[in-house]
């Protein structure tokens, strides 16, 4: 993959990331500087605010690791394996009941015996600060050709784009 820092490619990568966040429903959430592992989480993406939101339970290790605030990483891979991303930003607990009601769904409800009024229901907010994004443009044939060319000579495979982009709103 190549690395491009020009504005056109940065905007294309930002669009690819935002489209992926809209299309995919789950990724892996990790709290930085904690001994815990990343875990699968359903995310709710608010593009205009550039925020990811998550619903979890207050008695999970994740909620305990966040405490009154932490730094987090959220990784995402699209089903078609055309976009890979690692997004970072601060993460905190939100007390916004109206927002929780907006995001609530049968999928969220299945995790809580008391439904939305279960005292364990916890809404998390992660403002997006930075993302490393990779896009893969190559199909299987192109990948094979690039691999062959790289192994036969002095050729760096070109399978897509990569950049670290600033997402702070």
PDB file of C-alpha atoms in Angstrom:
ATOM      1  CA  UNK A   1       0.000   0.000   0.000  1.00  0.00           C
ATOM      2  CA  UNK A   2       1.178   3.438  -0.710  1.00  0.00           C
ATOM      3  CA  UNK A   3       1.174   6.350   1.663  1.00  0.00           C
ATOM      4  CA  UNK A   4      -0.285   9.602   0.388  1.00  0.00           C
ATOM      5  CA  UNK A   5      -0.565  12.794   2.359  1.00  0.00           C
ATOM      6  CA  UNK A   6      -2.142  15.094  -0.207  1.00  0.00           C
ATOM      7  CA  UNK A   7      -5.532  16.644   0.521  1.00  0.00           C
ATOM      8  CA  UNK A   8      -7.347  14.685  -2.209  1.00  0.00           C
ATOM      9  CA  UNK A   9      -6.281  11.317  -0.815  1.00  0.00           C
ATOM     10  CA  UNK A  10      -6.918  12.432   2.761  1.00  0.00           C
ATOM     11  CA  UNK A  11     -10.465  13.398   1.830  1.00  0.00           C
ATOM     12  CA  UNK A  12     -10.960  10.121  -0.069  1.00  0.00           C
ATOM     13  CA  UNK A  13      -9.726   8.162   2.953  1.00  0.00           C
ATOM     14  CA  UNK A  14     -11.946  10.201   5.314  1.00  0.00           C
ATOM     15  CA  UNK A  15     -14.943   9.453   3.067  1.00  0.00           C
ATOM     16  CA  UNK A  16     -14.046   5.756   2.916  1.00  0.00           C
ATOM     17  CA  UNK A  17     -13.793   5.682   6.721  1.00  0.00           C
ATOM     18  CA  UNK A  18     -17.091   7.483   7.270  1.00  0.00           C
ATOM     19  CA  UNK A  19     -18.841   5.223   4.740  1.00  0.00           C
ATOM     20  CA  UNK A  20     -17.409   2.163   6.510  1.00  0.00           C
ATOM     21  CA  UNK A  21     -18.593   3.442   9.900  1.00  0.00           C
ATOM     22  CA  UNK A  22     -22.086   3.898   8.424  1.00  0.00           C
ATOM     23  CA  UNK A  23     -22.153   0.493   6.719  1.00  0.00           C
ATOM     24  CA  UNK A  24     -20.559  -1.738   9.346  1.00  0.00           C
ATOM     25  CA  UNK A  25     -22.117  -2.211  12.755  1.00  0.00           C
ATOM     26  CA  UNK A  26     -19.290  -3.676  14.835  1.00  0.00           C
ATOM     27  CA  UNK A  27     -15.621  -3.260  15.488  1.00  0.00           C
ATOM     28  CA  UNK A  28     -13.177  -3.806  18.322  1.00  0.00           C
ATOM     29  CA  UNK A  29     -12.967  -1.287  21.173  1.00  0.00           C
ATOM     30  CA  UNK A  30      -9.907  -1.077  23.431  1.00  0.00           C
ATOM     31  CA  UNK A  31      -9.034   1.256  26.248  1.00  0.00           C
ATOM     32  CA  UNK A  32      -5.478   2.582  25.901  1.00  0.00           C
ATOM     33  CA  UNK A  33      -2.998   1.977  28.707  1.00  0.00           C
ATOM     34  CA  UNK A  34      -5.106  -0.751  30.319  1.00  0.00           C
ATOM     35  CA  UNK A  35      -4.241  -4.417  30.693  1.00  0.00           C
ATOM     36  CA  UNK A  36      -7.545  -5.469  29.125  1.00  0.00           C
ATOM     37  CA  UNK A  37      -8.094  -6.770  25.612  1.00  0.00           C
ATOM     38  CA  UNK A  38     -10.118  -5.146  22.850  1.00  0.00           C
ATOM     39  CA  UNK A  39     -13.673  -6.402  22.647  1.00  0.00           C
ATOM     40  CA  UNK A  40     -16.348  -6.437  19.952  1.00  0.00           C
ATOM     41  CA  UNK A  41     -18.802  -3.561  20.255  1.00  0.00           C
ATOM     42  CA  UNK A  42     -21.670  -2.255  18.175  1.00  0.00           C
ATOM     43  CA  UNK A  43     -21.074   1.390  17.374  1.00  0.00           C
ATOM     44  CA  UNK A  44     -23.402   4.242  16.515  1.00  0.00           C
ATOM     45  CA  UNK A  45     -21.720   6.819  14.297  1.00  0.00           C
ATOM     46  CA  UNK A  46     -22.698  10.489  14.344  1.00  0.00           C
ATOM     47  CA  UNK A  47     -20.859  11.923  11.339  1.00  0.00           C
ATOM     48  CA  UNK A  48     -21.820  15.556  11.954  1.00  0.00           C
ATOM     49  CA  UNK A  49     -20.468  15.434  15.512  1.00  0.00           C
ATOM     50  CA  UNK A  50     -17.649  13.022  14.565  1.00  0.00           C
ATOM     51  CA  UNK A  51     -18.494  10.832  17.538  1.00  0.00           C
ATOM     52  CA  UNK A  52     -18.840   7.090  18.060  1.00  0.00           C
ATOM     53  CA  UNK A  53     -21.283   5.947  20.705  1.00  0.00           C
ATOM     54  CA  UNK A  54     -21.608   2.550  22.366  1.00  0.00           C
ATOM     55  CA  UNK A  55     -24.094   0.987  24.781  1.00  0.00           C
ATOM     56  CA  UNK A  56     -22.639  -1.249  27.468  1.00  0.00           C
ATOM     57  CA  UNK A  57     -23.308  -2.273  31.053  1.00  0.00           C
ATOM     58  CA  UNK A  58     -21.828  -0.400  33.989  1.00  0.00           C
ATOM     59  CA  UNK A  59     -20.510  -3.620  35.556  1.00  0.00           C
ATOM     60  CA  UNK A  60     -18.334  -4.622  32.576  1.00  0.00           C
ATOM     61  CA  UNK A  61     -14.556  -4.442  32.619  1.00  0.00           C
ATOM     62  CA  UNK A  62     -14.810  -1.948  29.779  1.00  0.00           C
ATOM     63  CA  UNK A  63     -16.934   0.478  31.805  1.00  0.00           C
ATOM     64  CA  UNK A  64     -14.654   0.055  34.822  1.00  0.00           C
ATOM     65  CA  UNK A  65     -11.565   0.755  32.658  1.00  0.00           C
ATOM     66  CA  UNK A  66     -13.137   3.960  31.355  1.00  0.00           C
ATOM     67  CA  UNK A  67     -14.021   5.234  34.812  1.00  0.00           C
ATOM     68  CA  UNK A  68     -14.379   9.005  34.582  1.00  0.00           C
ATOM     69  CA  UNK A  69     -12.600   9.068  31.227  1.00  0.00           C
ATOM     70  CA  UNK A  70      -9.876   7.371  29.228  1.00  0.00           C
ATOM     71  CA  UNK A  71      -8.321   7.176  25.779  1.00  0.00           C
ATOM     72  CA  UNK A  72      -9.636   4.509  23.425  1.00  0.00           C
ATOM     73  CA  UNK A  73      -8.944   2.841  20.091  1.00  0.00           C
ATOM     74  CA  UNK A  74     -11.664   1.436  17.863  1.00  0.00           C
ATOM     75  CA  UNK A  75     -10.643  -0.815  14.975  1.00  0.00           C
ATOM     76  CA  UNK A  76     -12.850  -1.576  12.013  1.00  0.00           C
ATOM     77  CA  UNK A  77     -12.561  -3.831   8.991  1.00  0.00           C
ATOM     78  CA  UNK A  78     -15.207  -3.848   6.287  1.00  0.00           C
ATOM     79  CA  UNK A  79     -16.743  -7.150   5.186  1.00  0.00           C
ATOM     80  CA  UNK A  80     -15.284  -6.736   1.711  1.00  0.00           C
ATOM     81  CA  UNK A  81     -11.840  -6.064   3.257  1.00  0.00           C
ATOM     82  CA  UNK A  82     -11.500  -2.824   1.322  1.00  0.00           C
ATOM     83  CA  UNK A  83     -11.216  -0.525   4.371  1.00  0.00           C
ATOM     84  CA  UNK A  84      -9.174  -1.053   7.536  1.00  0.00           C
ATOM     85  CA  UNK A  85      -9.053   1.595  10.250  1.00  0.00           C
ATOM     86  CA  UNK A  86      -7.828   2.245  13.752  1.00  0.00           C
ATOM     87  CA  UNK A  87      -9.517   5.279  15.285  1.00  0.00           C
ATOM     88  CA  UNK A  88      -8.448   6.990  18.498  1.00  0.00           C
ATOM     89  CA  UNK A  89     -10.003   9.489  20.850  1.00  0.00           C
ATOM     90  CA  UNK A  90     -11.127  10.114  24.405  1.00  0.00           C
ATOM     91  CA  UNK A  91     -14.000   8.043  25.747  1.00  0.00           C
ATOM     92  CA  UNK A  92     -16.399   8.935  28.558  1.00  0.00           C
ATOM     93  CA  UNK A  93     -19.747   7.939  29.990  1.00  0.00           C
ATOM     94  CA  UNK A  94     -22.654  10.071  28.749  1.00  0.00           C
ATOM     95  CA  UNK A  95     -25.727  10.860  30.842  1.00  0.00           C
ATOM     96  CA  UNK A  96     -27.757  12.002  27.792  1.00  0.00           C
ATOM     97  CA  UNK A  97     -31.033  10.068  28.205  1.00  0.00           C
ATOM     98  CA  UNK A  98     -32.573  11.491  24.999  1.00  0.00           C
ATOM     99  CA  UNK A  99     -29.587  10.296  22.998  1.00  0.00           C
ATOM    100  CA  UNK A 100     -29.783   6.856  24.610  1.00  0.00           C
ATOM    101  CA  UNK A 101     -33.463   6.658  23.684  1.00  0.00           C
ATOM    102  CA  UNK A 102     -32.586   7.612  20.108  1.00  0.00           C
ATOM    103  CA  UNK A 103     -30.021   4.801  19.859  1.00  0.00           C
ATOM    104  CA  UNK A 104     -31.995   2.156  21.759  1.00  0.00           C
ATOM    105  CA  UNK A 105     -33.001  -0.907  19.749  1.00  0.00           C
ATOM    106  CA  UNK A 106     -34.085  -4.530  20.214  1.00  0.00           C
ATOM    107  CA  UNK A 107     -30.423  -5.495  19.763  1.00  0.00           C
ATOM    108  CA  UNK A 108     -29.416  -3.305  22.726  1.00  0.00           C
ATOM    109  CA  UNK A 109     -32.432  -4.428  24.776  1.00  0.00           C
ATOM    110  CA  UNK A 110     -31.468  -8.109  24.620  1.00  0.00           C
ATOM    111  CA  UNK A 111     -28.482  -7.404  26.896  1.00  0.00           C
ATOM    112  CA  UNK A 112     -30.480  -5.764  29.706  1.00  0.00           C
ATOM    113  CA  UNK A 113     -33.215  -7.457  31.747  1.00  0.00           C
ATOM    114  CA  UNK A 114     -34.756  -4.113  32.690  1.00  0.00           C
ATOM    115  CA  UNK A 115     -34.675  -2.713  29.157  1.00  0.00           C
ATOM    116  CA  UNK A 116     -33.639   0.891  28.705  1.00  0.00           C
ATOM    117  CA  UNK A 117     -34.450   1.597  32.374  1.00  0.00           C
ATOM    118  CA  UNK A 118     -32.047  -1.079  33.628  1.00  0.00           C
ATOM    119  CA  UNK A 119     -29.693   0.720  36.033  1.00  0.00           C
ATOM    120  CA  UNK A 120     -26.692  -0.936  34.351  1.00  0.00           C
ATOM    121  CA  UNK A 121     -27.349   0.653  30.929  1.00  0.00           C
ATOM    122  CA  UNK A 122     -24.371   2.873  30.138  1.00  0.00           C
ATOM    123  CA  UNK A 123     -23.930   5.095  27.101  1.00  0.00           C
ATOM    124  CA  UNK A 124     -20.341   5.769  26.032  1.00  0.00           C
ATOM    125  CA  UNK A 125     -19.147   8.592  23.783  1.00  0.00           C
ATOM    126  CA  UNK A 126     -15.895   8.670  21.854  1.00  0.00           C
ATOM    127  CA  UNK A 127     -15.139  11.887  19.939  1.00  0.00           C
ATOM    128  CA  UNK A 128     -12.952  10.963  16.960  1.00  0.00           C
ATOM    129  CA  UNK A 129      -9.504  12.556  17.058  1.00  0.00           C
ATOM    130  CA  UNK A 130      -7.314  10.606  14.654  1.00  0.00           C
ATOM    131  CA  UNK A 131      -7.506   7.557  12.409  1.00  0.00           C
ATOM    132  CA  UNK A 132      -5.042   5.410  10.548  1.00  0.00           C
ATOM    133  CA  UNK A 133      -6.941   4.313   7.441  1.00  0.00           C
ATOM    134  CA  UNK A 134      -5.984   1.819   4.759  1.00  0.00           C
ATOM    135  CA  UNK A 135      -7.977   1.208   1.605  1.00  0.00           C
ATOM    136  CA  UNK A 136      -7.378  -1.836  -0.574  1.00  0.00           C
ATOM    137  CA  UNK A 137      -8.201  -1.462  -4.243  1.00  0.00           C
ATOM    138  CA  UNK A 138      -6.827  -4.787  -5.459  1.00  0.00           C
ATOM    139  CA  UNK A 139      -8.887  -7.837  -6.310  1.00  0.00           C
ATOM    140  CA  UNK A 140      -7.366 -11.331  -5.992  1.00  0.00           C
ATOM    141  CA  UNK A 141      -5.804 -11.194  -9.473  1.00  0.00           C
ATOM    142  CA  UNK A 142      -4.257  -7.756  -8.904  1.00  0.00           C
ATOM    143  CA  UNK A 143      -2.942  -8.919  -5.526  1.00  0.00           C
ATOM    144  CA  UNK A 144      -1.305 -11.939  -7.176  1.00  0.00           C
ATOM    145  CA  UNK A 145       0.299  -9.790  -9.876  1.00  0.00           C
ATOM    146  CA  UNK A 146       1.637  -7.306  -7.303  1.00  0.00           C
ATOM    147  CA  UNK A 147       3.006 -10.181  -5.199  1.00  0.00           C
ATOM    148  CA  UNK A 148       4.712 -11.731  -8.219  1.00  0.00           C
ATOM    149  CA  UNK A 149       6.207  -8.403  -9.331  1.00  0.00           C
ATOM    150  CA  UNK A 150       7.479  -7.700  -5.808  1.00  0.00           C
ATOM    151  CA  UNK A 151       9.097 -11.123  -5.543  1.00  0.00           C
ATOM    152  CA  UNK A 152      10.714 -10.939  -8.995  1.00  0.00           C
ATOM    153  CA  UNK A 153      12.393  -7.590  -8.596  1.00  0.00           C
ATOM    154  CA  UNK A 154      12.704  -4.309  -6.845  1.00  0.00           C
ATOM    155  CA  UNK A 155       8.998  -3.440  -6.765  1.00  0.00           C
ATOM    156  CA  UNK A 156       6.926  -2.192  -3.842  1.00  0.00           C
ATOM    157  CA  UNK A 157       3.377  -3.508  -4.052  1.00  0.00           C
ATOM    158  CA  UNK A 158       0.712  -0.857  -4.643  1.00  0.00           C
ATOM    159  CA  UNK A 159      -2.613  -2.223  -3.410  1.00  0.00           C
ATOM    160  CA  UNK A 160      -4.305   0.901  -2.099  1.00  0.00           C
ATOM    161  CA  UNK A 161      -3.832   4.003   0.022  1.00  0.00           C
ATOM    162  CA  UNK A 162      -2.909   4.686   3.628  1.00  0.00           C
ATOM    163  CA  UNK A 163      -2.680   7.785   5.765  1.00  0.00           C
ATOM    164  CA  UNK A 164      -3.138   8.930   9.323  1.00  0.00           C
ATOM    165  CA  UNK A 165      -5.804  11.626   9.283  1.00  0.00           C
ATOM    166  CA  UNK A 166      -6.924  14.201  11.814  1.00  0.00           C
ATOM    167  CA  UNK A 167     -10.642  13.833  12.599  1.00  0.00           C
ATOM    168  CA  UNK A 168     -11.028  16.423  15.329  1.00  0.00           C
ATOM    169  CA  UNK A 169     -14.151  18.452  14.546  1.00  0.00           C
TER     170      UNK A 169
END
